[in-house]
Amino acid sequence: MGRPRILILGGTSEARLLAEALAARDDCNVLLSLAGRTEKPAAQPVPVRIGGFGGAAALADFLKAGGYDLLIDATHPFAERISANAAFAAETTGIAAIALRRPEWQRVAGDCWQEVQSIPAAIEGLGPLPRRVLLATGRQGAHHAEAAPQHHYLVRSVDPVEPPLALDNVDYVLDRGPFTLEGECDLLRQHDIDVIVAKNSGGLATYAKIEAARLLGIEVMMVARTPASIVKAVGTVEAALAAIDHLFPPAMKRGV
C-alpha cells in the first residue's frame, strides 16, 4: 500500500506530540482534527481540520471518502461523545482504530479525595453550607454550579464562560496549563479555597492543583472517567507509535 492515511482526533498535548512525531517520520499522511472549542488553539505540526463532523455516521463517511487507513482518538479523556462516535465509525467502516488515553491520576497518601461520577454530583456533594470552591472543570461544565448558589466559586478555564454564570459569588480566571505547584498553592491561598472540583484528566499539565491540594490539606471532588470505549487504548505517544508500526510495518521500514 502507499503511505497510510491517518486521522487524529485531537485537542490534547498528546495528540500534538503524536502528530509531531509522525510529521518528523514523513512516512504517512496525517490530518489532525480539532473540535474548535478553544478560541486560540496552539500551532500544530500537521494539516488541521477545525470543527465537528455532525455525528458518528458523518465521521464514518468522512473516513471512507478520505480513504483513511487508521483513526486515532486522542481527544480529552472526558470527551465521551466524540470517543463513542469514533468507536462507532471505526466499527462500521472496518478501519483500524487506536485510542490514546493518558493514565488516570491515582490517589496517594495525603490526598483527600471524594470520587464522584459527574460534575452535578460534585456540586451536590459540596453540601448545604457555603464553601469556597475552585471549579477547575473547564467552561463546558461550569454552569452546573448554578444549582448551588450558596458557594463562592473561582472558575478557571482557557476561554471565557459564555454566558457568565447566573451567580452572585463567582470570580473567573483565564489560564492555560501547564501549571506549577508554587503557582497553584498561591492561587488556592489567595482565594482561600477549601475544596476543588476537578476531572480525573490525568497527565502532568494540570496535576499541580492536585499536589497543591495535598500539600494544603484541601478536599478534592474528583470526577471519575466513564468506562472506556471498545477501541484498543494505549497510554503514551510511544505506545501509539509502536501500534502504528505494528499495523503498517512497510511504513516503518520506509521511514528508517
PDB file of C-alpha atoms in Angstrom:
ATOM      1  CA  MET A   1       0.000   0.000   0.000  1.00  0.00           C
ATOM      2  CA  GLY A   2       1.013   3.640  -0.304  1.00  0.00           C
ATOM      3  CA  ARG A   3       1.662   5.922   2.629  1.00  0.00           C
ATOM      4  CA  PRO A   4      -1.073   5.226   5.192  1.00  0.00           C
ATOM      5  CA  ARG A   5      -3.608   7.983   5.763  1.00  0.00           C
ATOM      6  CA  ILE A   6      -4.187   8.722   9.445  1.00  0.00           C
ATOM      7  CA  LEU A   7      -6.898  10.870  11.030  1.00  0.00           C
ATOM      8  CA  ILE A   8      -6.098  12.039  14.561  1.00  0.00           C
ATOM      9  CA  LEU A   9      -8.966  13.365  16.652  1.00  0.00           C
ATOM     10  CA  GLY A  10      -7.040  15.802  18.827  1.00  0.00           C
ATOM     11  CA  GLY A  11      -7.213  18.649  21.287  1.00  0.00           C
ATOM     12  CA  THR A  12      -4.734  17.233  23.813  1.00  0.00           C
ATOM     13  CA  SER A  13      -0.999  17.723  24.219  1.00  0.00           C
ATOM     14  CA  GLU A  14      -0.580  14.015  23.454  1.00  0.00           C
ATOM     15  CA  ALA A  15      -2.331  14.468  20.093  1.00  0.00           C
ATOM     16  CA  ARG A  16       0.042  17.317  19.194  1.00  0.00           C
ATOM     17  CA  LEU A  17       3.120  15.309  20.245  1.00  0.00           C
ATOM     18  CA  LEU A  18       1.945  12.288  18.253  1.00  0.00           C
ATOM     19  CA  ALA A  19       1.318  14.455  15.187  1.00  0.00           C
ATOM     20  CA  GLU A  20       4.781  15.974  15.652  1.00  0.00           C
ATOM     21  CA  ALA A  21       6.415  12.534  15.794  1.00  0.00           C
ATOM     22  CA  LEU A  22       4.558  11.315  12.701  1.00  0.00           C
ATOM     23  CA  ALA A  23       5.373  14.514  10.784  1.00  0.00           C
ATOM     24  CA  ALA A  24       9.077  14.014  11.533  1.00  0.00           C
ATOM     25  CA  ARG A  25       8.975  10.433  10.196  1.00  0.00           C
ATOM     26  CA  ASP A  26       7.346  11.518   6.941  1.00  0.00           C
ATOM     27  CA  ASP A  27       6.077   8.007   6.111  1.00  0.00           C
ATOM     28  CA  CYS A  28       2.340   8.671   6.417  1.00  0.00           C
ATOM     29  CA  ASN A  29      -0.257  11.326   5.616  1.00  0.00           C
ATOM     30  CA  VAL A  30      -1.729  12.828   8.776  1.00  0.00           C
ATOM     31  CA  LEU A  31      -4.736  15.082   9.325  1.00  0.00           C
ATOM     32  CA  LEU A  32      -5.370  16.436  12.815  1.00  0.00           C
ATOM     33  CA  SER A  33      -8.991  17.242  13.625  1.00  0.00           C
ATOM     34  CA  LEU A  34      -9.815  19.763  16.370  1.00  0.00           C
ATOM     35  CA  ALA A  35     -13.308  20.375  17.703  1.00  0.00           C
ATOM     36  CA  GLY A  36     -12.795  24.150  17.625  1.00  0.00           C
ATOM     37  CA  ARG A  37     -13.929  24.742  21.216  1.00  0.00           C
ATOM     38  CA  THR A  38     -10.724  26.608  22.084  1.00  0.00           C
ATOM     39  CA  GLU A  39     -10.642  30.119  20.627  1.00  0.00           C
ATOM     40  CA  LYS A  40      -6.878  30.204  20.066  1.00  0.00           C
ATOM     41  CA  PRO A  41      -5.614  26.639  19.568  1.00  0.00           C
ATOM     42  CA  ALA A  42      -1.885  26.046  19.715  1.00  0.00           C
ATOM     43  CA  ALA A  43       0.065  25.752  16.464  1.00  0.00           C
ATOM     44  CA  GLN A  44       0.161  22.191  15.110  1.00  0.00           C
ATOM     45  CA  PRO A  45       2.861  20.342  13.104  1.00  0.00           C
ATOM     46  CA  VAL A  46       0.491  18.777  10.517  1.00  0.00           C
ATOM     47  CA  PRO A  47      -2.536  19.891   8.467  1.00  0.00           C
ATOM     48  CA  VAL A  48      -5.507  20.709  10.696  1.00  0.00           C
ATOM     49  CA  ARG A  49      -9.268  20.426  10.284  1.00  0.00           C
ATOM     50  CA  ILE A  50     -11.422  22.543  12.629  1.00  0.00           C
ATOM     51  CA  GLY A  51     -14.984  21.676  13.652  1.00  0.00           C
ATOM     52  CA  GLY A  52     -17.192  18.685  14.401  1.00  0.00           C
ATOM     53  CA  PHE A  53     -18.283  16.022  11.920  1.00  0.00           C
ATOM     54  CA  GLY A  54     -22.008  16.014  12.658  1.00  0.00           C
ATOM     55  CA  GLY A  55     -22.254  12.657  14.398  1.00  0.00           C
ATOM     56  CA  ALA A  56     -20.902   9.114  14.191  1.00  0.00           C
ATOM     57  CA  ALA A  57     -22.305   8.308  10.731  1.00  0.00           C
ATOM     58  CA  ALA A  58     -20.879  11.518   9.289  1.00  0.00           C
ATOM     59  CA  LEU A  59     -17.460  10.697  10.775  1.00  0.00           C
ATOM     60  CA  ALA A  60     -17.669   7.245   9.157  1.00  0.00           C
ATOM     61  CA  ASP A  61     -18.496   8.888   5.814  1.00  0.00           C
ATOM     62  CA  PHE A  62     -15.530  11.265   6.210  1.00  0.00           C
ATOM     63  CA  LEU A  63     -13.168   8.341   6.863  1.00  0.00           C
ATOM     64  CA  LYS A  64     -14.421   6.421   3.827  1.00  0.00           C
ATOM     65  CA  ALA A  65     -14.439   9.437   1.500  1.00  0.00           C
ATOM     66  CA  GLY A  66     -10.897  10.391   2.545  1.00  0.00           C
ATOM     67  CA  GLY A  67      -9.541   6.863   2.137  1.00  0.00           C
ATOM     68  CA  TYR A  68      -8.233   6.754   5.693  1.00  0.00           C
ATOM     69  CA  ASP A  69      -6.424   3.659   6.979  1.00  0.00           C
ATOM     70  CA  LEU A  70      -6.307   4.499  10.691  1.00  0.00           C
ATOM     71  CA  LEU A  71      -8.344   6.568  13.161  1.00  0.00           C
ATOM     72  CA  ILE A  72      -6.616   7.714  16.343  1.00  0.00           C
ATOM     73  CA  ASP A  73      -8.841   9.042  19.123  1.00  0.00           C
ATOM     74  CA  ALA A  74      -6.526  11.344  21.081  1.00  0.00           C
ATOM     75  CA  THR A  75      -9.295  13.562  22.453  1.00  0.00           C
ATOM     76  CA  HIS A  76      -9.668  14.596  26.085  1.00  0.00           C
ATOM     77  CA  PRO A  77     -10.481  11.701  28.450  1.00  0.00           C
ATOM     78  CA  PHE A  78     -13.841  13.392  29.147  1.00  0.00           C
ATOM     79  CA  ALA A  79     -14.830  13.918  25.504  1.00  0.00           C
ATOM     80  CA  GLU A  80     -17.183  10.939  25.781  1.00  0.00           C
ATOM     81  CA  ARG A  81     -19.397  11.732  22.817  1.00  0.00           C
ATOM     82  CA  ILE A  82     -16.658  12.031  20.199  1.00  0.00           C
ATOM     83  CA  SER A  83     -14.976   8.902  21.578  1.00  0.00           C
ATOM     84  CA  ALA A  84     -18.241   6.961  21.232  1.00  0.00           C
ATOM     85  CA  ASN A  85     -18.632   8.352  17.695  1.00  0.00           C
ATOM     86  CA  ALA A  86     -15.057   7.317  16.859  1.00  0.00           C
ATOM     87  CA  ALA A  87     -15.659   3.758  18.088  1.00  0.00           C
ATOM     88  CA  PHE A  88     -18.863   3.532  16.037  1.00  0.00           C
ATOM     89  CA  ALA A  89     -17.229   4.950  12.899  1.00  0.00           C
ATOM     90  CA  ALA A  90     -14.269   2.579  13.135  1.00  0.00           C
ATOM     91  CA  GLU A  91     -16.539  -0.418  13.640  1.00  0.00           C
ATOM     92  CA  THR A  92     -18.905   0.424  10.773  1.00  0.00           C
ATOM     93  CA  THR A  93     -16.134   1.223   8.279  1.00  0.00           C
ATOM     94  CA  GLY A  94     -13.759  -1.551   9.336  1.00  0.00           C
ATOM     95  CA  ILE A  95     -10.950   0.997   9.655  1.00  0.00           C
ATOM     96  CA  ALA A  96      -8.299   0.314  12.303  1.00  0.00           C
ATOM     97  CA  ALA A  97      -8.593   2.492  15.420  1.00  0.00           C
ATOM     98  CA  ILE A  98      -6.491   3.342  18.457  1.00  0.00           C
ATOM     99  CA  ALA A  99      -7.386   5.445  21.496  1.00  0.00           C
ATOM    100  CA  LEU A 100      -4.515   7.424  23.034  1.00  0.00           C
ATOM    101  CA  ARG A 101      -5.533   7.877  26.674  1.00  0.00           C
ATOM    102  CA  ARG A 102      -3.195   9.224  29.315  1.00  0.00           C
ATOM    103  CA  PRO A 103      -3.462   7.198  32.561  1.00  0.00           C
ATOM    104  CA  GLU A 104      -5.728   8.454  35.332  1.00  0.00           C
ATOM    105  CA  TRP A 105      -4.298  10.143  38.392  1.00  0.00           C
ATOM    106  CA  GLN A 106      -4.015   7.755  41.320  1.00  0.00           C
ATOM    107  CA  ARG A 107      -4.760   8.680  44.916  1.00  0.00           C
ATOM    108  CA  VAL A 108      -1.616   8.798  47.082  1.00  0.00           C
ATOM    109  CA  ALA A 109      -1.017   9.246  50.807  1.00  0.00           C
ATOM    110  CA  GLY A 110      -2.234  12.677  51.926  1.00  0.00           C
ATOM    111  CA  ASP A 111      -4.866  13.094  49.211  1.00  0.00           C
ATOM    112  CA  CYS A 112      -8.347  13.980  50.467  1.00  0.00           C
ATOM    113  CA  TRP A 113     -10.488  12.911  47.511  1.00  0.00           C
ATOM    114  CA  GLN A 114     -14.178  12.308  47.244  1.00  0.00           C
ATOM    115  CA  GLU A 115     -14.768  10.448  43.976  1.00  0.00           C
ATOM    116  CA  VAL A 116     -17.982  11.343  42.148  1.00  0.00           C
ATOM    117  CA  GLN A 117     -19.445  10.273  38.813  1.00  0.00           C
ATOM    118  CA  SER A 118     -20.300  13.676  37.318  1.00  0.00           C
ATOM    119  CA  ILE A 119     -19.938  17.438  37.761  1.00  0.00           C
ATOM    120  CA  PRO A 120     -23.545  17.760  39.030  1.00  0.00           C
ATOM    121  CA  ALA A 121     -22.778  15.078  41.630  1.00  0.00           C
ATOM    122  CA  ALA A 122     -19.661  17.022  42.661  1.00  0.00           C
ATOM    123  CA  ILE A 123     -21.659  20.243  43.073  1.00  0.00           C
ATOM    124  CA  GLU A 124     -24.276  18.428  45.134  1.00  0.00           C
ATOM    125  CA  GLY A 125     -21.521  16.821  47.217  1.00  0.00           C
ATOM    126  CA  LEU A 126     -20.246  20.235  48.315  1.00  0.00           C
ATOM    127  CA  GLY A 127     -23.104  20.265  50.834  1.00  0.00           C
ATOM    128  CA  PRO A 128     -25.534  22.933  52.038  1.00  0.00           C
ATOM    129  CA  LEU A 129     -23.074  25.194  53.889  1.00  0.00           C
ATOM    130  CA  PRO A 130     -21.221  27.900  51.905  1.00  0.00           C
ATOM    131  CA  ARG A 131     -17.776  26.862  50.720  1.00  0.00           C
ATOM    132  CA  ARG A 132     -15.020  28.457  48.637  1.00  0.00           C
ATOM    133  CA  VAL A 133     -14.649  26.326  45.534  1.00  0.00           C
ATOM    134  CA  LEU A 134     -12.067  26.186  42.756  1.00  0.00           C
ATOM    135  CA  LEU A 135     -14.106  24.934  39.813  1.00  0.00           C
ATOM    136  CA  ALA A 136     -11.405  23.511  37.558  1.00  0.00           C
ATOM    137  CA  THR A 137     -13.544  21.517  35.139  1.00  0.00           C
ATOM    138  CA  GLY A 138     -13.282  23.894  32.179  1.00  0.00           C
ATOM    139  CA  ARG A 139     -16.045  26.112  30.878  1.00  0.00           C
ATOM    140  CA  GLN A 140     -18.118  23.244  29.427  1.00  0.00           C
ATOM    141  CA  GLY A 141     -19.425  22.071  32.792  1.00  0.00           C
ATOM    142  CA  ALA A 142     -19.235  25.330  34.754  1.00  0.00           C
ATOM    143  CA  HIS A 143     -22.986  26.073  34.513  1.00  0.00           C
ATOM    144  CA  HIS A 144     -23.723  23.151  36.850  1.00  0.00           C
ATOM    145  CA  ALA A 145     -22.559  25.403  39.713  1.00  0.00           C
ATOM    146  CA  GLU A 146     -25.772  27.412  39.347  1.00  0.00           C
ATOM    147  CA  ALA A 147     -27.575  24.566  41.152  1.00  0.00           C
ATOM    148  CA  ALA A 148     -25.747  25.511  44.389  1.00  0.00           C
ATOM    149  CA  PRO A 149     -25.556  29.321  44.587  1.00  0.00           C
ATOM    150  CA  GLN A 150     -24.636  29.344  48.297  1.00  0.00           C
ATOM    151  CA  HIS A 151     -20.973  28.696  47.486  1.00  0.00           C
ATOM    152  CA  HIS A 152     -18.323  31.124  46.283  1.00  0.00           C
ATOM    153  CA  TYR A 153     -16.781  29.874  43.053  1.00  0.00           C
ATOM    154  CA  LEU A 154     -13.468  30.595  41.391  1.00  0.00           C
ATOM    155  CA  VAL A 155     -13.906  29.306  37.821  1.00  0.00           C
ATOM    156  CA  ARG A 156     -10.741  28.630  35.842  1.00  0.00           C
ATOM    157  CA  SER A 157     -10.903  27.991  32.108  1.00  0.00           C
ATOM    158  CA  VAL A 158      -8.886  28.545  28.934  1.00  0.00           C
ATOM    159  CA  ASP A 159     -11.661  30.614  27.311  1.00  0.00           C
ATOM    160  CA  PRO A 160     -14.355  32.786  28.947  1.00  0.00           C
ATOM    161  CA  VAL A 161     -17.520  31.149  30.270  1.00  0.00           C
ATOM    162  CA  GLU A 162     -20.296  32.365  27.968  1.00  0.00           C
ATOM    163  CA  PRO A 163     -22.822  33.363  29.095  1.00  0.00           C
ATOM    164  CA  PRO A 164     -21.418  34.201  32.555  1.00  0.00           C
ATOM    165  CA  LEU A 165     -22.842  32.125  35.379  1.00  0.00           C
ATOM    166  CA  ALA A 166     -26.068  33.352  36.992  1.00  0.00           C
ATOM    167  CA  LEU A 167     -24.400  33.540  40.397  1.00  0.00           C
ATOM    168  CA  ASP A 168     -23.683  36.363  42.827  1.00  0.00           C
ATOM    169  CA  ASN A 169     -20.496  34.839  44.219  1.00  0.00           C
ATOM    170  CA  VAL A 170     -18.265  33.940  41.313  1.00  0.00           C
ATOM    171  CA  ASP A 171     -14.844  35.028  40.061  1.00  0.00           C
ATOM    172  CA  TYR A 172     -13.118  33.958  36.855  1.00  0.00           C
ATOM    173  CA  VAL A 173      -9.516  33.299  35.965  1.00  0.00           C
ATOM    174  CA  LEU A 174      -8.448  32.611  32.376  1.00  0.00           C
ATOM    175  CA  ASP A 175      -5.354  30.445  32.192  1.00  0.00           C
ATOM    176  CA  ARG A 176      -3.905  27.516  30.292  1.00  0.00           C
ATOM    177  CA  GLY A 177      -1.657  24.812  31.736  1.00  0.00           C
ATOM    178  CA  PRO A 178       0.886  23.587  32.417  1.00  0.00           C
ATOM    179  CA  PHE A 179       0.632  24.929  35.952  1.00  0.00           C
ATOM    180  CA  THR A 180       3.303  24.916  38.672  1.00  0.00           C
ATOM    181  CA  LEU A 181       2.944  23.712  42.235  1.00  0.00           C
ATOM    182  CA  GLU A 182       4.051  27.125  43.567  1.00  0.00           C
ATOM    183  CA  GLY A 183       1.537  28.936  41.354  1.00  0.00           C
ATOM    184  CA  GLU A 184      -1.321  26.636  42.339  1.00  0.00           C
ATOM    185  CA  CYS A 185      -0.547  26.997  46.051  1.00  0.00           C
ATOM    186  CA  ASP A 186      -0.537  30.782  45.662  1.00  0.00           C
ATOM    187  CA  LEU A 187      -3.892  30.707  43.835  1.00  0.00           C
ATOM    188  CA  LEU A 188      -5.539  28.479  46.440  1.00  0.00           C
ATOM    189  CA  ARG A 189      -4.242  30.585  49.345  1.00  0.00           C
ATOM    190  CA  GLN A 190      -5.081  33.904  47.692  1.00  0.00           C
ATOM    191  CA  HIS A 191      -8.723  32.878  47.199  1.00  0.00           C
ATOM    192  CA  ASP A 192      -8.957  30.947  50.487  1.00  0.00           C
ATOM    193  CA  ILE A 193     -10.136  27.836  48.596  1.00  0.00           C
ATOM    194  CA  ASP A 194     -11.312  24.934  50.763  1.00  0.00           C
ATOM    195  CA  VAL A 195     -12.425  22.489  48.049  1.00  0.00           C
ATOM    196  CA  ILE A 196     -11.512  21.813  44.404  1.00  0.00           C
ATOM    197  CA  VAL A 197     -13.849  20.303  41.811  1.00  0.00           C
ATOM    198  CA  ALA A 198     -11.705  18.583  39.178  1.00  0.00           C
ATOM    199  CA  LYS A 199     -11.960  15.930  36.484  1.00  0.00           C
ATOM    200  CA  ASN A 200      -9.580  12.982  36.651  1.00  0.00           C
ATOM    201  CA  SER A 201      -7.918  14.018  33.416  1.00  0.00           C
ATOM    202  CA  GLY A 202      -4.505  12.509  34.103  1.00  0.00           C
ATOM    203  CA  GLY A 203      -1.271  13.918  32.716  1.00  0.00           C
ATOM    204  CA  LEU A 204       1.210  16.424  34.081  1.00  0.00           C
ATOM    205  CA  ALA A 205      -0.108  19.751  32.737  1.00  0.00           C
ATOM    206  CA  THR A 206      -2.803  20.226  35.396  1.00  0.00           C
ATOM    207  CA  TYR A 207      -1.654  17.834  38.133  1.00  0.00           C
ATOM    208  CA  ALA A 208      -0.114  20.664  40.187  1.00  0.00           C
ATOM    209  CA  LYS A 209      -3.537  21.595  41.631  1.00  0.00           C
ATOM    210  CA  ILE A 210      -3.851  18.045  42.993  1.00  0.00           C
ATOM    211  CA  GLU A 211      -0.369  18.284  44.530  1.00  0.00           C
ATOM    212  CA  ALA A 212      -1.199  21.713  45.967  1.00  0.00           C
ATOM    213  CA  ALA A 213      -4.436  20.394  47.485  1.00  0.00           C
ATOM    214  CA  ARG A 214      -2.489  17.570  49.137  1.00  0.00           C
ATOM    215  CA  LEU A 215       0.094  19.997  50.495  1.00  0.00           C
ATOM    216  CA  LEU A 216      -2.524  22.421  51.868  1.00  0.00           C
ATOM    217  CA  GLY A 217      -4.982  19.794  53.133  1.00  0.00           C
ATOM    218  CA  ILE A 218      -7.724  20.832  50.691  1.00  0.00           C
ATOM    219  CA  GLU A 219     -10.506  18.434  49.703  1.00  0.00           C
ATOM    220  CA  VAL A 220     -10.874  17.429  46.045  1.00  0.00           C
ATOM    221  CA  MET A 221     -14.186  16.405  44.493  1.00  0.00           C
ATOM    222  CA  MET A 222     -12.716  14.151  41.801  1.00  0.00           C
ATOM    223  CA  VAL A 223     -14.994  13.456  38.838  1.00  0.00           C
ATOM    224  CA  ALA A 224     -14.271   9.925  37.615  1.00  0.00           C
ATOM    225  CA  ARG A 225     -13.981   8.953  33.967  1.00  0.00           C
ATOM    226  CA  THR A 226     -16.725   6.963  32.317  1.00  0.00           C
ATOM    227  CA  PRO A 227     -15.836   3.426  31.176  1.00  0.00           C
ATOM    228  CA  ALA A 228     -13.533   3.443  28.162  1.00  0.00           C
ATOM    229  CA  SER A 229     -14.825   2.692  24.667  1.00  0.00           C
ATOM    230  CA  ILE A 230     -14.208  -0.626  22.928  1.00  0.00           C
ATOM    231  CA  VAL A 231     -11.345   0.840  20.890  1.00  0.00           C
ATOM    232  CA  LYS A 232      -7.895  -0.518  21.785  1.00  0.00           C
ATOM    233  CA  ALA A 233      -6.271   2.003  24.110  1.00  0.00           C
ATOM    234  CA  VAL A 234      -2.639   2.947  24.653  1.00  0.00           C
ATOM    235  CA  GLY A 235      -1.328   5.224  27.374  1.00  0.00           C
ATOM    236  CA  THR A 236       1.597   7.039  25.753  1.00  0.00           C
ATOM    237  CA  VAL A 237       2.688   8.593  22.462  1.00  0.00           C
ATOM    238  CA  GLU A 238       5.453   5.975  22.248  1.00  0.00           C
ATOM    239  CA  ALA A 239       2.918   3.161  22.581  1.00  0.00           C
ATOM    240  CA  ALA A 240       0.767   4.760  19.874  1.00  0.00           C
ATOM    241  CA  LEU A 241       3.766   4.932  17.514  1.00  0.00           C
ATOM    242  CA  ALA A 242       4.538   1.267  18.233  1.00  0.00           C
ATOM    243  CA  ALA A 243       0.916   0.340  17.458  1.00  0.00           C
ATOM    244  CA  ILE A 244       1.092   2.270  14.174  1.00  0.00           C
ATOM    245  CA  ASP A 245       4.317   0.451  13.230  1.00  0.00           C
ATOM    246  CA  HIS A 246       2.637  -2.869  14.011  1.00  0.00           C
ATOM    247  CA  LEU A 247      -0.316  -2.001  11.758  1.00  0.00           C
ATOM    248  CA  PHE A 248       1.803  -0.628   8.904  1.00  0.00           C
ATOM    249  CA  PRO A 249       5.253  -2.268   9.019  1.00  0.00           C
ATOM    250  CA  PRO A 250       6.220  -1.172   5.462  1.00  0.00           C
ATOM    251  CA  ALA A 251       5.692   2.439   6.546  1.00  0.00           C
ATOM    252  CA  MET A 252       8.069   1.887   9.431  1.00  0.00           C
ATOM    253  CA  LYS A 253      10.742   0.428   7.141  1.00  0.00           C
ATOM    254  CA  ARG A 254      10.455   3.262   4.641  1.00  0.00           C
ATOM    255  CA  GLY A 255      10.883   5.752   7.482  1.00  0.00           C
ATOM    256  CA  VAL A 256      14.217   4.280   8.581  1.00  0.00           C
TER     257      VAL A 256
END
